[in-house]
Coordinates of C-alpha atoms (C1' of nucleotides) in Angstrom, one line a residue:
Chain A
M1 CA 0.2 0.1 -0.2
A2 CA 1.7 3.0 -1.0
D3 CA 2.0 5.8 2.1
I4 CA 0.2 8.4 0.9
L5 CA -1.9 9.0 3.7
T6 CA -0.6 11.1 6.8
K7 CA -1.1 8.5 10.0
R8 CA -3.7 9.8 12.6
A9 CA -1.4 9.7 15.7
D10 CA 1.5 11.6 13.9
D11 CA -1.1 14.8 13.0
Y12 CA -4.6 14.0 13.1
A13 CA -5.8 17.5 11.8
Q14 CA -3.3 17.1 8.5
W15 CA -4.7 13.2 8.1
Y16 CA -8.5 14.5 8.0
N17 CA -6.9 17.1 4.9
D18 CA -5.6 14.6 3.2
L19 CA -8.2 12.5 3.3
V20 CA -10.7 14.7 2.2
L21 CA -9.0 15.5 -0.4
K22 CA -7.3 12.4 -1.3
A23 CA -10.5 10.2 -1.3
D24 CA -12.0 12.4 -3.9
L25 CA -14.7 13.8 -1.3
A26 CA -14.1 17.1 -2.3
E27 CA -11.4 19.7 -3.1
H28 CA -10.8 23.8 -2.4
S29 CA -12.2 26.1 -4.7
D30 CA -10.6 29.0 -6.0
V31 CA -13.1 31.0 -3.9
R32 CA -11.7 31.2 0.1
G33 CA -13.6 29.2 2.2
C34 CA -15.7 27.4 -0.5
M35 CA -15.3 24.3 -1.4
V36 CA -16.3 22.2 -4.7
I37 CA -18.2 18.6 -3.2
K38 CA -17.3 16.2 -5.3
P39 CA -19.0 13.3 -6.8
H40 CA -17.8 10.9 -4.4
G41 CA -18.2 13.4 -1.3
Y42 CA -21.7 14.5 -2.7
G43 CA -23.0 10.6 -3.3
V44 CA -22.6 10.9 0.3
W45 CA -24.5 14.0 1.0
E46 CA -27.2 12.3 -1.4
K47 CA -28.0 9.5 0.9
M48 CA -27.6 11.6 3.7
R49 CA -30.4 14.2 2.9
D50 CA -32.7 10.9 1.2
A51 CA -32.7 9.3 4.6
L52 CA -33.4 12.7 6.7
D53 CA -36.0 14.2 4.0
R54 CA -38.1 10.8 4.8
M55 CA -38.2 10.9 8.2
F56 CA -39.0 14.3 8.0
K57 CA -41.8 13.0 6.0
D58 CA -42.6 10.7 8.0
T59 CA -42.9 12.8 10.9
G60 CA -45.1 15.1 9.3
H61 CA -43.3 17.9 7.5
V62 CA -43.2 19.3 3.8
N63 CA -40.4 20.8 1.6
A64 CA -40.4 24.1 0.4
Y65 CA -37.9 26.9 -0.4
F66 CA -37.0 30.2 0.7
P67 CA -35.2 32.8 -1.2
L68 CA -31.6 33.4 -0.9
F69 CA -31.2 37.4 -0.4
I70 CA -32.8 38.7 2.8
P71 CA -33.4 42.1 3.0
K72 CA -31.1 43.8 5.5
S73 CA -33.6 45.1 7.6
Y74 CA -35.3 41.8 8.3
L75 CA -32.2 41.1 10.0
A76 CA -32.2 43.6 12.6
K77 CA -36.0 42.8 13.7
E78 CA -35.0 40.0 16.4
A79 CA -31.8 41.4 18.8
S80 CA -30.3 38.8 19.7
H81 CA -30.4 36.8 16.2
V82 CA -28.8 39.6 14.0
E83 CA -26.1 39.9 16.8
G84 CA -25.5 36.2 16.7
F85 CA -24.8 36.8 12.9
A86 CA -24.1 40.3 12.0
K87 CA -20.3 39.9 12.1
E88 CA -20.6 37.3 9.3
C89 CA -22.7 37.9 6.3
A90 CA -22.0 38.2 3.2
V91 CA -24.0 41.7 2.0
V92 CA -25.3 42.3 -2.2
T93 CA -25.3 45.8 -2.7
H94 CA -25.3 45.9 -6.7
Y95 CA -27.0 44.3 -9.0
R96 CA -25.3 45.0 -12.4
L97 CA -21.6 45.1 -13.8
K98 CA -20.5 47.0 -16.9
S99 CA -17.5 47.0 -18.9
D100 CA -14.7 48.2 -18.4
P101 CA -11.5 48.7 -21.1
E102 CA -8.9 48.2 -17.9
H103 CA -10.4 45.7 -15.3
G104 CA -12.5 43.3 -17.8
V105 CA -15.9 44.6 -15.7
V106 CA -16.6 47.1 -12.9
V107 CA -19.8 46.7 -10.5
D108 CA -22.3 49.4 -12.5
P109 CA -22.4 52.6 -9.6
A110 CA -25.3 53.4 -10.7
A111 CA -26.9 50.1 -9.9
K112 CA -27.2 50.4 -6.3
L113 CA -29.6 48.7 -4.1
E114 CA -31.9 50.5 -1.5
E115 CA -32.0 48.3 0.8
E116 CA -28.7 45.9 0.9
L117 CA -29.6 42.0 0.4
I118 CA -28.0 39.9 2.8
I119 CA -26.8 36.4 1.8
R120 CA -29.2 34.1 4.3
P121 CA -26.8 32.6 7.4
T122 CA -29.7 31.0 8.1
S123 CA -33.7 32.0 7.0
E124 CA -35.6 32.5 10.0
T125 CA -36.1 36.3 9.4
I126 CA -37.2 35.6 5.8
I127 CA -39.5 32.9 6.8
W128 CA -41.0 34.4 9.6
N129 CA -41.6 37.1 7.9
T130 CA -43.3 34.9 4.8
Y131 CA -45.4 33.2 7.9
R132 CA -47.3 36.0 8.8
G133 CA -49.2 35.3 5.8
W134 CA -49.6 32.2 6.0
V135 CA -50.8 31.7 10.0
K136 CA -54.1 33.6 10.5
S137 CA -56.2 31.1 12.8
Y138 CA -55.7 28.2 14.7
R139 CA -56.6 26.3 12.0
D140 CA -53.4 27.2 10.0
L141 CA -51.3 25.2 12.7
P142 CA -49.2 23.6 13.2
L143 CA -47.1 24.7 10.0
L144 CA -44.2 22.1 9.5
V145 CA -42.3 23.2 6.6
N146 CA -38.5 22.3 5.9
Q147 CA -36.0 23.6 3.5
W148 CA -33.0 22.4 1.2
A149 CA -30.9 24.8 1.0
N150 CA -27.3 26.4 1.1
V151 CA -25.8 29.4 3.6
V152 CA -23.1 31.6 3.7
R153 CA -21.2 32.3 6.8
W154 CA -18.5 34.5 6.3
E155 CA -16.0 32.7 8.5
M156 CA -12.5 33.6 9.5
R157 CA -10.7 29.9 9.2
T158 CA -12.4 27.2 7.4
R159 CA -11.5 23.5 7.2
L160 CA -13.6 21.4 4.4
F161 CA -17.1 19.6 5.2
L162 CA -16.0 20.7 9.4
R163 CA -16.6 24.9 8.7
T164 CA -17.0 26.6 5.0
A165 CA -17.8 29.9 4.3
E166 CA -20.7 28.0 1.9
F167 CA -22.7 24.9 3.3
L168 CA -25.7 22.4 2.4
W169 CA -28.1 21.9 4.9
Q170 CA -31.6 21.5 5.1
E171 CA -33.4 23.8 7.4
G172 CA -37.3 22.9 9.6
H173 CA -39.1 26.2 10.8
T174 CA -41.9 25.4 12.3
A175 CA -45.0 27.4 14.0
H176 CA -47.4 25.7 16.9
A177 CA -50.3 27.1 18.6
T178 CA -48.9 26.2 21.8
E179 CA -46.0 26.6 24.0
Q180 CA -45.9 22.4 24.5
E181 CA -47.0 21.7 21.4
A182 CA -43.6 23.5 20.1
V183 CA -41.4 22.2 22.6
E184 CA -42.4 19.0 21.9
E185 CA -41.6 19.5 18.4
T186 CA -38.3 20.3 19.1
E187 CA -37.5 17.5 21.0
R188 CA -39.2 15.4 18.5
M189 CA -36.7 16.5 16.1
L190 CA -33.7 16.0 18.3
D191 CA -35.1 12.6 18.5
V192 CA -35.6 12.2 14.7
Y193 CA -31.8 13.5 14.2
A194 CA -30.4 11.0 16.9
R195 CA -31.5 8.4 15.7
F196 CA -30.4 8.9 12.3
A197 CA -26.9 9.3 13.8
E198 CA -26.5 6.1 15.3
E199 CA -28.8 4.6 13.0
W200 CA -27.7 5.5 9.6
L201 CA -24.0 7.3 10.3
A202 CA -23.5 4.7 12.6
I203 CA -22.2 7.6 14.6
P204 CA -23.7 7.1 18.7
V205 CA -24.6 11.1 20.0
I206 CA -25.9 12.5 23.0
R207 CA -28.6 13.9 23.3
G208 CA -28.3 17.4 25.5
V209 CA -29.4 21.0 26.1
K210 CA -27.0 23.7 25.5
T211 CA -25.9 26.3 27.8
A212 CA -27.0 30.1 27.8
S213 CA -23.7 30.9 25.8
E214 CA -23.3 28.2 23.2
R215 CA -27.0 28.5 22.9
F216 CA -28.8 29.6 18.9
A217 CA -29.0 33.4 18.5
G218 CA -32.9 34.1 18.8
A219 CA -33.4 30.7 20.6
V220 CA -35.0 30.4 24.0
E221 CA -33.9 26.0 24.2
T222 CA -31.0 25.0 21.6
Y223 CA -31.3 20.8 22.2
C224 CA -28.0 19.4 20.8
I225 CA -26.6 15.9 19.5
E226 CA -23.0 16.0 20.4
A227 CA -20.7 13.1 19.0
M228 CA -16.8 12.4 19.8
M229 CA -14.5 12.4 17.2
Q230 CA -11.2 9.6 17.4
D231 CA -8.8 12.6 18.5
G232 CA -11.1 12.9 21.8
K233 CA -12.5 16.0 20.7
A234 CA -16.4 16.7 20.5
L235 CA -18.3 17.7 17.3
Q236 CA -21.9 19.3 17.5
A237 CA -23.8 17.1 15.1
G238 CA -27.5 18.5 14.9
T239 CA -29.0 21.3 16.5
S240 CA -32.8 21.7 17.0
H241 CA -34.1 25.3 18.7
F242 CA -37.1 26.1 20.7
L243 CA -37.4 29.6 19.8
G244 CA -40.3 30.3 21.9
Q245 CA -42.4 33.9 20.8
N246 CA -39.4 35.6 19.8
F247 CA -39.7 35.5 15.5
A248 CA -43.6 35.9 16.3
K249 CA -43.1 38.5 17.9
A250 CA -40.3 40.1 16.0
F251 CA -42.6 39.7 12.7
D252 CA -45.8 39.9 13.7
V253 CA -47.4 36.5 13.7
L254 CA -50.6 36.1 15.3
F255 CA -53.4 33.5 15.1
T256 CA -56.7 33.9 16.6
N257 CA -57.3 31.1 18.9
K258 CA -60.1 29.0 19.9
E259 CA -61.5 31.6 22.2
N260 CA -61.2 34.3 19.2
K261 CA -58.0 35.6 20.7
Q262 CA -54.7 36.7 19.7
E263 CA -51.8 35.1 20.1
H264 CA -48.3 35.1 18.6
V265 CA -47.1 31.8 17.9
W266 CA -44.5 29.2 19.0
A267 CA -42.2 28.2 16.6
T268 CA -38.8 26.2 16.4
S269 CA -35.9 25.5 14.4
W270 CA -33.8 22.4 13.3
G271 CA -31.0 22.0 11.2
V272 CA -28.1 19.4 9.9
S273 CA -25.7 20.7 7.5
T274 CA -22.4 19.0 5.2
R275 CA -20.5 19.2 8.4
L276 CA -22.0 15.8 9.3
I277 CA -19.5 14.4 6.5
G278 CA -16.8 15.4 8.3
A279 CA -18.1 13.8 11.4
L280 CA -18.5 10.7 9.4
I281 CA -15.1 10.7 8.5
M282 CA -13.3 11.9 11.5
T283 CA -15.8 9.0 13.5
H284 CA -14.8 5.6 11.4
S285 CA -12.3 6.3 9.4
D286 CA -8.9 4.9 9.4
D287 CA -4.9 5.1 8.4
Q288 CA -5.6 3.4 5.0
G289 CA -8.3 6.1 3.9
L290 CA -12.5 6.3 4.1
V291 CA -14.8 3.8 6.3
L292 CA -18.1 4.9 5.0
P293 CA -21.2 2.6 6.8
P294 CA -22.9 0.9 4.2
K295 CA -26.4 2.3 4.8
L296 CA -24.6 5.9 3.6
A297 CA -21.8 5.0 0.9
P298 CA -23.7 6.0 -2.3
V299 CA -22.1 2.8 -3.6
Q300 CA -22.1 -0.2 -1.3
V301 CA -20.4 -3.2 -3.3
A302 CA -17.6 -2.7 -5.7
V303 CA -16.8 -5.8 -7.6
V304 CA -13.7 -6.4 -9.3
P305 CA -12.7 -8.9 -12.6
I306 CA -9.6 -10.0 -12.1
A307 CA -9.1 -11.0 -16.1
K308 CA -6.2 -11.6 -18.3
N309 CA -7.7 -11.1 -21.6
T310 CA -11.7 -9.9 -23.3
E311 CA -12.4 -13.8 -23.3
Q312 CA -12.3 -14.4 -19.1
M313 CA -13.8 -10.6 -18.7
E314 CA -17.2 -11.9 -20.8
S315 CA -17.3 -15.1 -18.9
I316 CA -16.7 -13.4 -15.4
R317 CA -19.2 -10.8 -16.8
T318 CA -21.5 -14.4 -16.9
Y319 CA -20.4 -15.9 -14.1
I320 CA -21.1 -12.9 -11.8
A321 CA -24.3 -11.3 -13.5
P322 CA -26.9 -13.3 -11.5
T323 CA -25.1 -12.2 -8.3
L324 CA -25.2 -8.9 -9.6
A325 CA -28.9 -9.0 -10.2
A326 CA -29.2 -10.5 -7.1
L327 CA -27.7 -8.0 -4.8
R328 CA -29.6 -5.4 -6.6
A329 CA -33.1 -7.4 -5.9
R330 CA -32.6 -6.7 -2.8
G331 CA -31.8 -3.1 -2.8
I332 CA -28.1 -3.3 -2.7
T333 CA -26.0 -0.9 -4.7
V334 CA -23.1 -2.5 -6.8
K335 CA -20.8 -1.6 -9.2
F336 CA -19.4 -4.2 -11.5
D337 CA -15.7 -2.5 -12.3
D338 CA -14.8 -4.0 -15.8
D339 CA -12.7 -0.6 -16.3
D340 CA -9.7 -2.6 -18.5
T341 CA -7.6 0.8 -18.4
K342 CA -7.3 0.2 -14.2
K343 CA -5.3 -3.0 -13.2
P344 CA -7.4 -5.2 -10.2
G345 CA -4.6 -4.2 -7.3
W346 CA -5.1 -0.7 -8.1
K347 CA -8.9 -1.1 -7.8
F348 CA -8.4 -2.6 -4.8
A349 CA -6.5 0.1 -3.2
E350 CA -8.8 2.7 -4.6
Y351 CA -12.1 1.1 -3.5
E352 CA -10.1 0.4 -0.4
F353 CA -9.2 4.2 -0.2
K354 CA -12.7 5.8 -1.0
G355 CA -14.4 3.3 1.3
Y356 CA -16.4 1.1 -0.2
P357 CA -17.6 -0.9 2.0
V358 CA -17.6 -4.6 0.5
R359 CA -15.0 -5.3 -2.1
I360 CA -16.0 -8.5 -4.0
A361 CA -13.0 -9.6 -6.6
I362 CA -13.7 -12.9 -9.1
G363 CA -10.8 -14.2 -11.2
P364 CA -10.5 -18.0 -13.2
R365 CA -9.7 -19.2 -9.7
D366 CA -13.0 -18.6 -8.2
M367 CA -14.7 -19.5 -11.8
E368 CA -12.9 -22.9 -11.2
N369 CA -13.8 -23.7 -7.7
G370 CA -17.4 -21.7 -7.8
T371 CA -16.8 -19.1 -5.1
V372 CA -15.6 -15.4 -5.1
E373 CA -13.5 -13.0 -2.5
V374 CA -15.4 -10.9 -0.7
A375 CA -13.1 -8.1 1.6
R376 CA -14.9 -5.7 4.1
R377 CA -13.4 -2.6 4.2
D378 CA -13.8 -1.9 8.2
T379 CA -11.8 -4.6 9.6
L380 CA -9.8 -5.2 5.9
E381 CA -10.6 -8.9 6.3
K382 CA -10.7 -11.3 3.6
Q383 CA -12.7 -14.7 2.7
V384 CA -13.7 -16.5 0.2
M385 CA -17.0 -17.7 -0.4
A386 CA -19.3 -19.8 -2.3
V387 CA -20.9 -17.8 -4.3
T388 CA -24.3 -19.8 -4.0
D389 CA -26.4 -17.6 -2.1
I390 CA -24.0 -15.0 -2.1
D391 CA -26.4 -11.8 -2.0
A392 CA -28.0 -13.4 1.3
K393 CA -24.9 -13.2 2.8
I394 CA -23.4 -9.9 1.4
E395 CA -26.9 -8.0 2.8
H396 CA -25.9 -9.8 6.5
L397 CA -22.3 -8.2 6.2
L398 CA -23.2 -4.8 4.9
S399 CA -25.3 -5.3 8.3
A400 CA -22.6 -6.4 10.0
I401 CA -20.5 -3.6 9.1
Q402 CA -22.9 -0.9 10.2
E403 CA -23.7 -2.3 13.7
N404 CA -19.7 -2.9 14.6
L405 CA -18.7 0.3 13.2
F406 CA -21.0 1.8 15.7
Q407 CA -20.0 -0.5 18.2
K408 CA -16.2 1.1 17.9
A409 CA -17.4 4.3 17.9
L410 CA -19.1 3.9 21.0
A411 CA -16.4 1.9 22.7
L412 CA -14.1 4.6 21.5
R413 CA -16.4 7.2 23.5
E414 CA -17.1 5.4 26.3
R415 CA -13.3 4.8 27.4
Y416 CA -12.6 8.8 26.7
T417 CA -15.7 9.4 28.5
R418 CA -14.9 10.0 32.7
A419 CA -16.6 11.7 35.9
V420 CA -13.7 14.0 37.7
D421 CA -15.1 15.8 40.9
T422 CA -12.2 18.8 41.2
Y423 CA -10.6 21.0 38.7
D424 CA -6.9 20.0 39.5
E425 CA -8.4 16.5 38.5
F426 CA -10.3 18.0 35.3
K427 CA -7.2 20.2 34.2
V428 CA -5.2 17.0 33.8
A429 CA -8.4 14.8 32.0
I430 CA -9.3 17.4 29.6
E431 CA -5.5 17.4 28.3
E432 CA -6.2 13.3 27.4
G433 CA -9.4 14.4 25.3
G434 CA -12.2 13.4 25.2
F435 CA -15.9 14.0 27.3
I436 CA -15.7 14.9 31.0
L437 CA -18.4 15.0 33.2
A438 CA -18.2 17.2 35.8
H439 CA -20.6 19.1 38.2
W440 CA -21.0 23.1 37.3
D441 CA -22.6 26.1 39.0
G442 CA -24.8 26.7 36.2
T443 CA -23.5 30.8 35.5
P444 CA -21.7 32.0 32.5
E445 CA -18.6 33.5 34.7
T446 CA -17.9 29.9 35.8
E447 CA -18.2 28.3 32.4
E448 CA -16.2 31.3 30.7
R449 CA -13.3 31.0 33.4
V450 CA -12.9 27.4 32.5
K451 CA -13.0 27.9 28.9
N452 CA -10.4 30.4 29.0
E453 CA -8.2 28.3 31.4
T454 CA -8.8 25.3 29.7
K455 CA -9.8 25.8 26.2
A456 CA -12.6 23.2 26.9
T457 CA -16.3 24.4 26.5
I458 CA -19.7 22.9 27.9
R459 CA -20.5 20.7 25.3
C460 CA -24.3 20.0 26.6
I461 CA -26.7 19.3 29.6
P462 CA -27.3 15.8 29.1
L463 CA -31.3 14.8 28.5
E464 CA -30.2 11.0 29.9
G465 CA -28.0 9.5 32.4
D466 CA -27.0 10.0 35.9
R467 CA -28.8 12.8 37.5
S468 CA -27.4 13.3 40.8
P469 CA -26.4 16.3 42.4
G470 CA -23.1 17.9 44.1
R471 CA -20.6 20.6 43.7
C472 CA -19.0 22.5 41.1
M473 CA -15.3 21.6 40.2
V474 CA -14.6 25.3 40.3
T475 CA -16.6 27.1 43.2
G476 CA -17.8 24.4 45.3
A477 CA -21.7 25.8 44.6
P478 CA -24.6 23.2 44.6
S479 CA -24.9 22.0 41.2
D480 CA -28.2 20.0 40.1
R481 CA -26.6 17.5 37.8
R482 CA -23.1 16.7 36.0
V483 CA -22.9 18.3 32.7
I484 CA -19.8 17.8 29.7
F485 CA -17.0 19.2 28.6
A486 CA -14.8 18.7 26.3
R487 CA -13.0 20.6 23.7
A488 CA -15.0 21.1 20.7
Y489 CA -14.8 21.2 16.7
Chain B
rC1 C1' -7.9 39.9 12.8
rG2 C1' -2.6 38.1 14.6
rG3 C1' 1.6 34.4 14.2
rG4 C1' 4.4 30.8 11.3
rG5 C1' 4.9 28.8 6.0
rC6 C1' 4.4 28.2 0.5
rG7 C1' 3.6 29.6 -4.4
rU8 C1' 8.5 26.2 -10.0
rA9 C1' 4.1 21.1 -15.7
rG10 C1' -2.4 18.4 -14.0
rC11 C1' 0.3 16.7 -8.4
rG12 C1' 4.3 16.7 -5.4
rU13 C1' 9.2 18.7 -5.8
rA14 C1' 15.1 20.4 -7.0
rG15 C1' 16.9 24.7 -8.2
rC16 C1' 17.3 30.0 -4.8
rC17 C1' 22.8 31.5 -0.2
rC18 C1' 27.0 31.4 -4.6
rG19 C1' 22.4 35.0 -11.4
rG20 C1' 23.9 32.0 -17.5
rU21 C1' 16.4 30.0 -19.7
rA22 C1' 14.3 24.3 -15.2
rU23 C1' 15.4 18.7 -12.0
rC24 C1' 13.4 14.3 -10.2
rG25 C1' 9.1 11.5 -9.0
rC26 C1' 4.1 10.8 -9.6
rG27 C1' 0.7 11.6 -13.2
rC28 C1' -0.7 11.7 -19.1
rC29 C1' 0.2 10.2 -24.3
rU30 C1' 1.8 5.3 -27.7
rG31 C1' 4.1 0.9 -28.9
rC32 C1' 5.2 -4.5 -26.4
rU33 C1' 5.2 -7.7 -22.5
rU34 C1' 1.3 -8.2 -18.1
rU35 C1' -2.9 -8.4 -15.0
rG36 C1' -5.1 -12.7 -7.4
rG37 C1' -3.0 -5.1 -3.7
rG38 C1' -1.6 1.0 -6.7
rA39 C1' 2.9 -3.8 -12.8
rG40 C1' 7.7 -3.4 -16.3
rC41 C1' 10.2 -1.9 -20.6
rA42 C1' 10.8 2.0 -24.4
rG43 C1' 9.6 5.8 -26.3
rG44 C1' 7.0 11.0 -26.4
rA45 C1' 3.9 15.6 -24.8
rG46 C1' 3.8 18.3 -21.1
rG47 C1' 6.5 25.2 -18.1
rU48 C1' 4.3 33.4 -18.8
rC49 C1' 9.0 29.7 -12.4
rG50 C1' 1.9 33.6 -8.6
rU51 C1' 1.8 38.8 -10.2
rC52 C1' 3.5 44.0 -11.4
rA53 C1' 8.1 46.7 -11.1
rG54 C1' 13.5 47.5 -9.9
rU55 C1' 19.1 45.9 -10.3
rU56 C1' 22.0 43.4 -14.6
rC57 C1' 24.5 42.2 -20.9
rG58 C1' 21.5 38.4 -18.6
rA59 C1' 16.5 36.5 -12.9
rA60 C1' 13.2 30.9 -10.9
rU61 C1' 17.8 33.2 -8.4
rC62 C1' 19.3 39.7 -5.8
rU63 C1' 15.9 44.1 -4.1
rG64 C1' 11.0 46.4 -3.5
rG65 C1' 5.6 46.4 -3.8
rC66 C1' 1.0 43.6 -4.8
rC67 C1' -2.3 39.4 -5.3
rG68 C1' -3.5 34.4 -3.9
rC69 C1' -2.8 29.9 -0.6
rC70 C1' -2.3 26.9 3.5
rC71 C1' -1.0 25.6 8.6
rC72 C1' -1.8 27.9 14.3
rG73 C1' -4.5 31.3 17.3
rA74 C1' -8.7 34.2 18.4
rC75 C1' -14.4 33.5 16.8
rC76 C1' -18.2 30.5 14.8
rA77 C1' -22.5 25.1 13.4

RNA sequence: CGGGGCGUAGCGUAGCCCGGUAUCGCGCCUGCUUUGGGAGCAGGAGGUCGUCAGUUCGAAUCUGGCCGCCCCGACCA
């Protein structure tokens, strides 16, 4: 195997950067901070999108699409929202260019917009401005809308998938007649994300609530799922916000209730982004390259014929055709790679590096023996199997890989999760990485101090697990329960 | 926005200190032999040395400006 990838142990960040580029997931574009998502990477996103979209539909949501441009004045209507996003907004000021002998084209100063337009960093404002017209009566509620879109946040420092100036995501925006309904929706969508992360991405996550300082700008409460990467750092994998009546009040979204009284509606919003691809990479991949869980692999099984000549290629094609058909009949995606410009060894390395979960090789030997060689990406094990009923075995193998990846990730998280009781212990533990469970007095001051002194933040106040009270590791003040500290992406 | 580094063929690089028109590997093209873990041999194509100016008979090399990107920090999903 060619030594083309930095080892995780040598430099985890470099390993990640190398992997994204060399596994052909994405590349840097000429536009600073923006990436080109290549077909292999976009294929993974399509799988995520399809699975999530089904889950959204199953929970009663519908898709719609709102504009990329947001009038500047909208952003200012909700005070904490504007404060949260103002620093990273791209602004459109003109609507026309004109040709210029010296510079090719220049902005036409005569074409200045009367009101500047913001490229959406998120769509709450334009959506709530629209909802005002949609919601008049309790009969119009709940409003359960999602959109798949791109957004722009002008980040100072970017990394492929993890933080780019433009990214793809989905944002759900719902309106409800009661507070309780909205809170239930927030929790329901958090649960959808958690199930998606665990069952599809094979990433174990902790459901929790953000502290005030980590809360979404404009939210009353932010729920999140937190995952642990192989280097022990935390990554927020999805958020679901209970927005209270903040946006309804800012945009005058009122409805008439059954008692014929006017009320502001209650809101939620929730989203996950292409950042999940980064999470996927950093959870499962190894020094040999990308590892994809079968449920998200654009192609689950790569079939590599080993042929000396055209006749042999044709007989392999005939030999394997029933198997390919049987696999496809089971809904398994298969690629039969009969490209004769590349050698089998090259293909093995390539499919391994790009994370195809299962590889089948067939050569003359197999045709004589009625076998195929089956290799699994997660463990790199190879096994010669009878070709008879191989489709059932592959289907089983794919589930086994999916499960194995989840269990490995869970074991890692458990190994790097521990409780500490004193700040001194904490300072040692945080250097070793992972999740630290510790008591916190609930004040932003203590949280800030820990952050400044150790670079660790409170990832969340977990919704599950140990709820026993104690004393804050820093101040000794009473604490309801342990929270999760970690260094984060 | 601070600190560090880098711009030479599609990619990775040597050359720069000590000026004389660019090295090597991968990839690409052609042919033959190969094909069960990134094939071998032979031949070939491919370059405004980031950019602008200066010094010089002559600049990838020296000087100055500009541009871009990457990495580390602060900020964030």
